[in-house]
Amino acid sequence: MNAYVITVATLVTIQSIAACGLNVIVGYAGQISLGHAAFFGIGAYSSALLTTKAGLSFWTAMPLAVVITALIGAMLGLPSLRVRDDFLAITTIGVNFIVEAVFQYIPFFGGALGIGGIPRVHLFKVPLKGMAYLLFCLAFLAVVLVVCRWFTRSWAGLACFALREEETAASSMGISPVRFKLLAFVVGTAMAGLGGVLYAHFMRFISAGDFSFPVSVMLLSTIVLGGMGTLWGPVLGAAILVSLPESFRPLMELRFLLYTVVLLVMIRFQPGGLLGEASLAQRILARFHPMKADHP
Amino acid sequence: MHLFLEQLLNGMAVGSIYALVSLGLALVYGILRILHVAHAAVYTVGAYLGLFFFQMTQSLLVAFLGAMACCALAGVTIERLVYFPLLKYPPYVPLIASIAILLALEEVCRLVAGPYILTFPASLPFPAVHVLGVHVPSSVSTIFATTGLILLVLWFLTTRTETGLAMRAVSQDLAIAEAMGIDAHAVVSFTFALGSAIAAVAGILVGIYYNQVYATMGSVPAYKALALIVVGGLGSVPGAVAASLLLGIAETLLIGYAHVPLPRDALAFIAMIAVLMWRAEGLFGSR
């Protein structure tokens, strides 16, 4: 594989990790969030600041950054619990705009200049780059997928599904909406934070624009396209949506237009996602594996 | 004191423009329960078309009417081809489709008209007036007159005509309105046409007010109008108008007198979240 393909693959992996986090919030707990890029950004900025300004090593900074993101996620998740559906979607858009503005206008966060000189990740004193960093990210993606799988099978996951389907009924069965929605929010934002950390140390330069609202839209499109609530949906969606603009690159000017049109056509004609219920892939799978309808 | 009054007038002008944009959104939300983000793209297209018609004919009237007609058509097309077929899915599906339309239309504008900022060299038909020593420029008085006229027409339409009655019935419950013999789809299309035509007016007014027309001019209004209709109570037209005027004034005064390090858009969203914490259904909402 040449360096270009490795770069795209690394970005796909990082985006998959963040999208898995969004999938926990939206797909599992049914909490529509359009501000996920904010948490991706909080993870990236925390790790960048901890390694450049505080001088910590990556291995200390990463867990700290994930914990910081999860804490802020819980803090911002609490007010979001008061509102539902469309109100929630707009509140999270607001959260995204506010976080982006804080990054861009407060000098501590590098302001308009962003943060540069983020160190590379070292594993056993060997700097990770190219293929090695891709494998490193893939390892984290595997961990995230295992956590997702475990979450869907756990009591907490089942409680989240119940809340997603019918909140009133679920809460009358003794499932606390606040507790499990917040749990899903914390797990999801922690994953976004992890994605952000990996992104910061991959790009080694970040600025507020990397975590703006269109990135949130892209993340939500990723899971909608792949199939909301499925395990592999976010990965498939990220693979398509990240590599699509790259494959349109020869078309230069028309690139972004084509990308949005493809997104629009996919949403219009396959709104359940490529791996979701009633999708083409599921129907084909069901033909060969009639019993394999075990996804939530 | 004069400076303060002029700031206040400017704030109200900005608020009136917000009101014209969020009106359409509130109408559409009231009827289809869809967050029509692409409304801001219609507004951008309206500004471009207005400029195009104005350059062709040098007549503002033709510019307004032409842009309103084209935008009404565009709004109805979006509704027929995208929103209506997606109504049976959860709300995030039309929402993402809507964002995709916004981005696609912005790209079309950029490709057709070029990436530069165009100017709108029109002079408005209303005179600049001096009231008690306060200078009201013609752009501001035009915005007030147009907004007032549109609000009046809208009020008359929704409360005094049969079409308005049908619109209110459909916004209560689409299925039951249809069962009662109302052609719900026609009403929905009419609402889209109306809202989009108003968006075109807003686009042209903004183009003239700031003397700028560019492809991404809809981006900020797109999300700010969402915040506004939420604060106003989703689907409530008076709420959207009141929230818009309040925000316009608050923004202008905050920028003028308080030195907050955050940009005005972030302030709008902070205000929105504060209102939602206080009243989760919006200022004028009922749920």
PDB file of C-alpha atoms in Angstrom, chain A residues 94-199:
ATOM      1  CA  GLY A  94     -25.816  24.590  19.543  1.00  0.00           C
ATOM      2  CA  VAL A  95     -23.308  22.688  21.683  1.00  0.00           C
ATOM      3  CA  ASN A  96     -21.204  22.117  18.583  1.00  0.00           C
ATOM      4  CA  PHE A  97     -21.217  25.805  17.631  1.00  0.00           C
ATOM      5  CA  ILE A  98     -20.379  26.901  21.171  1.00  0.00           C
ATOM      6  CA  VAL A  99     -17.482  24.441  21.572  1.00  0.00           C
ATOM      7  CA  GLU A 100     -16.104  25.409  18.168  1.00  0.00           C
ATOM      8  CA  ALA A 101     -16.348  29.102  19.066  1.00  0.00           C
ATOM      9  CA  VAL A 102     -14.523  28.484  22.358  1.00  0.00           C
ATOM     10  CA  PHE A 103     -11.700  26.729  20.510  1.00  0.00           C
ATOM     11  CA  GLN A 104     -11.488  29.476  17.938  1.00  0.00           C
ATOM     12  CA  TYR A 105     -11.798  32.604  20.065  1.00  0.00           C
ATOM     13  CA  ILE A 106     -10.121  31.798  23.362  1.00  0.00           C
ATOM     14  CA  PRO A 107      -6.360  32.250  23.075  1.00  0.00           C
ATOM     15  CA  PHE A 108      -5.618  29.394  25.503  1.00  0.00           C
ATOM     16  CA  PHE A 109      -6.829  26.956  22.850  1.00  0.00           C
ATOM     17  CA  GLY A 110      -4.560  28.385  20.198  1.00  0.00           C
ATOM     18  CA  GLY A 111      -7.260  30.657  18.761  1.00  0.00           C
ATOM     19  CA  ALA A 112      -7.420  30.911  15.018  1.00  0.00           C
ATOM     20  CA  LEU A 113      -3.899  29.512  14.695  1.00  0.00           C
ATOM     21  CA  GLY A 114      -4.810  26.117  16.106  1.00  0.00           C
ATOM     22  CA  ILE A 115      -2.290  23.896  17.854  1.00  0.00           C
ATOM     23  CA  GLY A 116       0.747  22.627  16.008  1.00  0.00           C
ATOM     24  CA  GLY A 117       3.718  20.458  16.896  1.00  0.00           C
ATOM     25  CA  ILE A 118       1.712  17.663  18.463  1.00  0.00           C
ATOM     26  CA  PRO A 119       4.221  14.857  19.070  1.00  0.00           C
ATOM     27  CA  ARG A 120       4.095  11.498  17.370  1.00  0.00           C
ATOM     28  CA  VAL A 121       3.057   8.426  19.303  1.00  0.00           C
ATOM     29  CA  HIS A 122       5.993   6.292  20.475  1.00  0.00           C
ATOM     30  CA  LEU A 123       5.591   2.616  21.210  1.00  0.00           C
ATOM     31  CA  PHE A 124       8.659   1.039  22.892  1.00  0.00           C
ATOM     32  CA  LYS A 125      10.688   4.102  21.847  1.00  0.00           C
ATOM     33  CA  VAL A 126       9.767   3.549  18.173  1.00  0.00           C
ATOM     34  CA  PRO A 127       7.800   6.403  16.564  1.00  0.00           C
ATOM     35  CA  LEU A 128       4.630   5.163  14.927  1.00  0.00           C
ATOM     36  CA  LYS A 129       3.934   6.443  11.446  1.00  0.00           C
ATOM     37  CA  GLY A 130       2.401   5.210   8.216  1.00  0.00           C
ATOM     38  CA  MET A 131       1.431   1.568   8.380  1.00  0.00           C
ATOM     39  CA  ALA A 132       2.362   1.232  12.058  1.00  0.00           C
ATOM     40  CA  TYR A 133       0.008   4.056  13.053  1.00  0.00           C
ATOM     41  CA  LEU A 134      -2.774   2.541  10.934  1.00  0.00           C
ATOM     42  CA  LEU A 135      -2.399  -0.768  12.775  1.00  0.00           C
ATOM     43  CA  PHE A 136      -2.304   1.130  16.066  1.00  0.00           C
ATOM     44  CA  CYS A 137      -5.622   2.822  15.189  1.00  0.00           C
ATOM     45  CA  LEU A 138      -7.110  -0.459  13.984  1.00  0.00           C
ATOM     46  CA  ALA A 139      -6.277  -2.006  17.353  1.00  0.00           C
ATOM     47  CA  PHE A 140      -8.237   0.769  19.073  1.00  0.00           C
ATOM     48  CA  LEU A 141     -11.115   0.292  16.611  1.00  0.00           C
ATOM     49  CA  ALA A 142     -11.168  -3.400  17.555  1.00  0.00           C
ATOM     50  CA  VAL A 143     -11.360  -2.458  21.237  1.00  0.00           C
ATOM     51  CA  VAL A 144     -14.191  -0.012  20.508  1.00  0.00           C
ATOM     52  CA  LEU A 145     -16.118  -2.629  18.525  1.00  0.00           C
ATOM     53  CA  VAL A 146     -15.709  -5.138  21.346  1.00  0.00           C
ATOM     54  CA  VAL A 147     -17.015  -2.547  23.816  1.00  0.00           C
ATOM     55  CA  CYS A 148     -19.978  -1.845  21.516  1.00  0.00           C
ATOM     56  CA  ARG A 149     -20.715  -5.542  21.199  1.00  0.00           C
ATOM     57  CA  TRP A 150     -20.489  -5.970  24.954  1.00  0.00           C
ATOM     58  CA  PHE A 151     -22.677  -2.911  25.484  1.00  0.00           C
ATOM     59  CA  THR A 152     -25.461  -4.278  23.252  1.00  0.00           C
ATOM     60  CA  ARG A 153     -25.434  -7.530  25.225  1.00  0.00           C
ATOM     61  CA  SER A 154     -25.295  -5.967  28.674  1.00  0.00           C
ATOM     62  CA  TRP A 155     -28.170  -5.000  30.919  1.00  0.00           C
ATOM     63  CA  ALA A 156     -27.357  -1.332  30.288  1.00  0.00           C
ATOM     64  CA  GLY A 157     -27.570  -1.841  26.533  1.00  0.00           C
ATOM     65  CA  LEU A 158     -30.905  -3.613  26.784  1.00  0.00           C
ATOM     66  CA  ALA A 159     -32.195  -0.799  28.962  1.00  0.00           C
ATOM     67  CA  CYS A 160     -31.062   1.701  26.310  1.00  0.00           C
ATOM     68  CA  PHE A 161     -32.879  -0.198  23.550  1.00  0.00           C
ATOM     69  CA  ALA A 162     -36.022  -0.230  25.648  1.00  0.00           C
ATOM     70  CA  LEU A 163     -35.755   3.540  26.141  1.00  0.00           C
ATOM     71  CA  ARG A 164     -35.152   4.049  22.425  1.00  0.00           C
ATOM     72  CA  GLU A 165     -38.256   2.099  21.472  1.00  0.00           C
ATOM     73  CA  GLU A 166     -40.700   3.470  24.028  1.00  0.00           C
ATOM     74  CA  GLU A 167     -39.467   5.685  26.803  1.00  0.00           C
ATOM     75  CA  THR A 168     -42.698   5.869  28.774  1.00  0.00           C
ATOM     76  CA  ALA A 169     -43.198   2.118  28.800  1.00  0.00           C
ATOM     77  CA  ALA A 170     -39.563   1.487  29.691  1.00  0.00           C
ATOM     78  CA  SER A 171     -39.578   3.925  32.586  1.00  0.00           C
ATOM     79  CA  SER A 172     -42.769   2.388  33.914  1.00  0.00           C
ATOM     80  CA  MET A 173     -40.859  -0.892  34.049  1.00  0.00           C
ATOM     81  CA  GLY A 174     -38.361   0.746  36.386  1.00  0.00           C
ATOM     82  CA  ILE A 175     -35.688   1.730  33.852  1.00  0.00           C
ATOM     83  CA  SER A 176     -34.351   5.170  34.736  1.00  0.00           C
ATOM     84  CA  PRO A 177     -34.239   7.225  31.510  1.00  0.00           C
ATOM     85  CA  VAL A 178     -31.794   9.743  32.967  1.00  0.00           C
ATOM     86  CA  ARG A 179     -29.345   7.133  34.156  1.00  0.00           C
ATOM     87  CA  PHE A 180     -29.127   5.074  30.978  1.00  0.00           C
ATOM     88  CA  LYS A 181     -29.313   7.946  28.517  1.00  0.00           C
ATOM     89  CA  LEU A 182     -26.491   9.611  30.423  1.00  0.00           C
ATOM     90  CA  LEU A 183     -24.539   6.350  30.438  1.00  0.00           C
ATOM     91  CA  ALA A 184     -24.920   6.059  26.655  1.00  0.00           C
ATOM     92  CA  PHE A 185     -23.871   9.700  26.320  1.00  0.00           C
ATOM     93  CA  VAL A 186     -20.757   9.130  28.435  1.00  0.00           C
ATOM     94  CA  VAL A 187     -19.742   5.949  26.598  1.00  0.00           C
ATOM     95  CA  GLY A 188     -20.384   7.566  23.214  1.00  0.00           C
ATOM     96  CA  THR A 189     -18.493  10.760  23.964  1.00  0.00           C
ATOM     97  CA  ALA A 190     -15.576   8.785  25.437  1.00  0.00           C
ATOM     98  CA  MET A 191     -15.261   6.955  22.124  1.00  0.00           C
ATOM     99  CA  ALA A 192     -15.423  10.254  20.261  1.00  0.00           C
ATOM    100  CA  GLY A 193     -12.677  11.543  22.562  1.00  0.00           C
ATOM    101  CA  LEU A 194     -10.518   8.526  21.768  1.00  0.00           C
ATOM    102  CA  GLY A 195     -11.049   9.161  18.047  1.00  0.00           C
ATOM    103  CA  GLY A 196     -10.087  12.791  18.590  1.00  0.00           C
ATOM    104  CA  VAL A 197      -6.873  11.840  20.407  1.00  0.00           C
ATOM    105  CA  LEU A 198      -5.850   9.534  17.575  1.00  0.00           C
ATOM    106  CA  TYR A 199      -6.736  12.235  15.053  1.00  0.00           C
TER     107      TYR A 199
END
